[in-house]
Amino acid sequence: MTTVYSEPTGTDDDRRPATVAQAEAAWLVAITKGDEEQRHLMLRDCVIVHGPVGNVHDRERFLTYNASMGATETAETSEVMCRERGGRAIVTCYQKMNIRRVPDLPPFLVQAVATRVWFSTDEGWRLGHMQLSRRQPSV
């Protein structure tokens, strides 16, 4: 199964995901929209582990770093596996993003294995932890 989101849906479900599937879909839309949409889906104490050297960033530092990398134009996931139990869910998937680092050049492909830990809150599902491990494009 491949899930692709590049256009915002503009529904309340984007802001208050009632299911993990809605949270995942909202996340893929949010990373194409920018910091505020991502921040809204993240817990205040969310921790992100990413990059080739395993950066460990809190929410604000990750959002700043991510914005400096260029605009994410499209995002898609495949081979999504979800384990949900007791108000928590662990989602593991392959994730591809097309990122435009320089306006005059075509976007470049970033591939990663992503693990996201979601928590059920009164405001819907929120991201509490994410690890992105870069992958090389398949030959």
mmCIF file of C-alpha atoms in Angstrom:
data_model
loop_
_atom_site.group_PDB
_atom_site.id
_atom_site.type_symbol
_atom_site.label_atom_id
_atom_site.label_comp_id
_atom_site.label_asym_id
_atom_site.label_seq_id
_atom_site.Cartn_x
_atom_site.Cartn_y
_atom_site.Cartn_z
ATOM 1 C CA MET A 1 0.000 0.000 0.000
ATOM 2 C CA THR A 2 1.307 3.442 -0.930
ATOM 3 C CA THR A 3 -0.173 6.621 0.480
ATOM 4 C CA VAL A 4 0.535 9.893 -1.318
ATOM 5 C CA TYR A 5 -0.419 13.369 -0.134
ATOM 6 C CA SER A 6 0.719 16.553 -1.804
ATOM 7 C CA GLU A 7 -2.377 18.713 -1.580
ATOM 8 C CA PRO A 8 -3.841 19.962 1.700
ATOM 9 C CA THR A 9 -7.283 18.608 2.449
ATOM 10 C CA GLY A 10 -8.406 21.533 4.596
ATOM 11 C CA THR A 11 -10.707 19.484 6.818
ATOM 12 C CA ASP A 12 -11.026 19.485 10.594
ATOM 13 C CA ASP A 13 -9.602 15.953 10.504
ATOM 14 C CA ASP A 14 -6.238 17.491 9.569
ATOM 15 C CA ARG A 15 -6.229 19.376 12.885
ATOM 16 C CA ARG A 16 -7.920 16.786 15.139
ATOM 17 C CA PRO A 17 -7.168 13.331 13.753
ATOM 18 C CA ALA A 18 -9.507 10.810 15.383
ATOM 19 C CA THR A 19 -7.597 7.768 14.106
ATOM 20 C CA VAL A 20 -3.953 6.905 13.593
ATOM 21 C CA ALA A 21 -4.593 6.632 9.843
ATOM 22 C CA GLN A 22 -5.959 10.199 9.854
ATOM 23 C CA ALA A 23 -2.938 11.358 11.880
ATOM 24 C CA GLU A 24 -0.548 9.775 9.376
ATOM 25 C CA ALA A 25 -2.411 11.343 6.451
ATOM 26 C CA ALA A 26 -2.453 14.727 8.208
ATOM 27 C CA TRP A 27 1.296 14.438 8.889
ATOM 28 C CA LEU A 28 2.095 13.896 5.211
ATOM 29 C CA VAL A 29 0.018 16.949 4.323
ATOM 30 C CA ALA A 30 1.580 18.984 7.158
ATOM 31 C CA ILE A 31 5.142 18.373 6.002
ATOM 32 C CA THR A 32 4.237 19.917 2.652
ATOM 33 C CA LYS A 33 2.668 22.963 4.335
ATOM 34 C CA GLY A 34 5.317 24.018 6.861
ATOM 35 C CA ASP A 35 6.125 24.498 10.508
ATOM 36 C CA GLU A 36 2.750 25.512 11.925
ATOM 37 C CA GLU A 37 0.883 22.531 10.506
ATOM 38 C CA GLN A 38 3.589 20.153 11.727
ATOM 39 C CA ARG A 39 3.804 21.811 15.152
ATOM 40 C CA HIS A 40 0.057 21.411 15.634
ATOM 41 C CA LEU A 41 0.334 17.625 15.214
ATOM 42 C CA MET A 42 3.326 17.270 17.574
ATOM 43 C CA LEU A 43 3.344 17.035 21.347
ATOM 44 C CA ARG A 44 5.243 19.872 23.009
ATOM 45 C CA ASP A 45 7.929 17.431 24.225
ATOM 46 C CA CYS A 46 8.194 15.495 20.947
ATOM 47 C CA VAL A 47 11.675 14.133 20.174
ATOM 48 C CA ILE A 48 12.930 13.561 16.618
ATOM 49 C CA VAL A 49 15.952 11.418 15.683
ATOM 50 C CA HIS A 50 17.018 12.019 12.084
ATOM 51 C CA GLY A 51 19.770 12.549 9.579
ATOM 52 C CA PRO A 52 22.795 10.491 8.624
ATOM 53 C CA VAL A 53 24.481 11.144 11.979
ATOM 54 C CA GLY A 54 21.409 10.576 14.167
ATOM 55 C CA ASN A 55 20.589 14.135 15.232
ATOM 56 C CA VAL A 56 18.378 14.214 18.334
ATOM 57 C CA HIS A 57 16.191 17.321 18.259
ATOM 58 C CA ASP A 58 13.276 18.629 20.246
ATOM 59 C CA ARG A 59 10.237 19.852 18.360
ATOM 60 C CA GLU A 60 11.362 23.440 17.740
ATOM 61 C CA ARG A 61 14.921 22.582 16.766
ATOM 62 C CA PHE A 62 13.680 19.909 14.340
ATOM 63 C CA LEU A 63 11.224 22.318 12.717
ATOM 64 C CA THR A 64 13.971 24.931 12.302
ATOM 65 C CA TYR A 65 16.363 22.369 10.842
ATOM 66 C CA ASN A 66 13.692 20.929 8.566
ATOM 67 C CA ALA A 67 12.753 24.388 7.228
ATOM 68 C CA SER A 68 16.418 25.077 6.422
ATOM 69 C CA MET A 69 16.525 21.999 4.173
ATOM 70 C CA GLY A 70 14.021 23.428 1.689
ATOM 71 C CA ALA A 71 10.335 23.023 0.928
ATOM 72 C CA THR A 72 8.871 19.528 0.847
ATOM 73 C CA GLU A 73 6.726 19.418 -2.281
ATOM 74 C CA THR A 74 5.357 15.884 -2.017
ATOM 75 C CA ALA A 75 5.443 13.095 0.533
ATOM 76 C CA GLU A 76 4.348 9.499 0.325
ATOM 77 C CA THR A 77 4.579 6.388 2.446
ATOM 78 C CA SER A 78 4.510 2.708 1.608
ATOM 79 C CA GLU A 79 4.584 -0.591 3.476
ATOM 80 C CA VAL A 80 2.872 1.062 6.431
ATOM 81 C CA MET A 81 2.583 -1.068 9.570
ATOM 82 C CA CYS A 82 0.692 0.143 12.640
ATOM 83 C CA ARG A 83 0.481 -1.321 16.120
ATOM 84 C CA GLU A 84 -2.027 0.426 18.349
ATOM 85 C CA ARG A 85 -2.551 -0.310 22.025
ATOM 86 C CA GLY A 86 -3.697 1.643 25.065
ATOM 87 C CA GLY A 87 -3.805 5.130 23.576
ATOM 88 C CA ARG A 88 -0.455 4.734 21.815
ATOM 89 C CA ALA A 89 0.414 3.692 18.297
ATOM 90 C CA ILE A 90 3.699 2.834 16.611
ATOM 91 C CA VAL A 91 3.782 3.327 12.852
ATOM 92 C CA THR A 92 6.665 2.081 10.721
ATOM 93 C CA CYS A 93 6.895 2.774 7.002
ATOM 94 C CA TYR A 94 9.032 3.739 4.064
ATOM 95 C CA GLN A 95 8.755 7.450 3.355
ATOM 96 C CA LYS A 96 9.696 9.391 0.227
ATOM 97 C CA MET A 97 9.781 13.166 -0.026
ATOM 98 C CA ASN A 98 10.595 15.477 -2.915
ATOM 99 C CA ILE A 99 12.385 18.501 -1.477
ATOM 100 C CA ARG A 100 13.115 21.699 -3.381
ATOM 101 C CA ARG A 101 16.310 23.038 -1.865
ATOM 102 C CA VAL A 102 17.051 25.612 -4.591
ATOM 103 C CA PRO A 103 14.197 27.300 -6.502
ATOM 104 C CA ASP A 104 15.867 27.029 -9.925
ATOM 105 C CA LEU A 105 16.686 23.329 -9.651
ATOM 106 C CA PRO A 106 14.388 20.309 -9.681
ATOM 107 C CA PRO A 107 13.496 18.816 -6.294
ATOM 108 C CA PHE A 108 15.611 15.966 -4.982
ATOM 109 C CA LEU A 109 14.331 12.699 -3.591
ATOM 110 C CA VAL A 110 14.847 11.853 0.074
ATOM 111 C CA GLN A 111 13.986 8.327 1.169
ATOM 112 C CA ALA A 112 13.798 7.126 4.761
ATOM 113 C CA VAL A 113 12.501 4.412 6.983
ATOM 114 C CA ALA A 114 10.236 6.227 9.427
ATOM 115 C CA THR A 115 9.017 5.155 12.835
ATOM 116 C CA ARG A 116 6.455 7.422 14.460
ATOM 117 C CA VAL A 117 4.951 7.062 17.933
ATOM 118 C CA TRP A 118 1.509 8.641 18.219
ATOM 119 C CA PHE A 119 -0.396 9.374 21.445
ATOM 120 C CA SER A 120 -4.155 9.720 21.764
ATOM 121 C CA THR A 121 -5.024 13.070 23.391
ATOM 122 C CA ASP A 122 -8.148 15.163 23.904
ATOM 123 C CA GLU A 123 -7.071 17.047 20.748
ATOM 124 C CA GLY A 124 -6.757 13.879 18.660
ATOM 125 C CA TRP A 125 -3.651 11.828 17.890
ATOM 126 C CA ARG A 126 -0.361 13.701 18.402
ATOM 127 C CA LEU A 127 3.196 12.792 17.450
ATOM 128 C CA GLY A 128 5.439 12.097 20.452
ATOM 129 C CA HIS A 129 8.507 10.586 18.796
ATOM 130 C CA MET A 130 9.814 10.081 15.285
ATOM 131 C CA GLN A 131 12.927 8.442 13.902
ATOM 132 C CA LEU A 132 13.930 8.890 10.271
ATOM 133 C CA SER A 133 16.742 6.720 8.937
ATOM 134 C CA ARG A 134 17.881 7.713 5.466
ATOM 135 C CA ARG A 135 17.862 5.121 2.692
ATOM 136 C CA GLN A 136 19.698 5.127 -0.582
ATOM 137 C CA PRO A 137 17.496 4.984 -3.688
ATOM 138 C CA SER A 138 17.092 1.459 -5.025
ATOM 139 C CA VAL A 139 19.176 0.633 -8.069
#
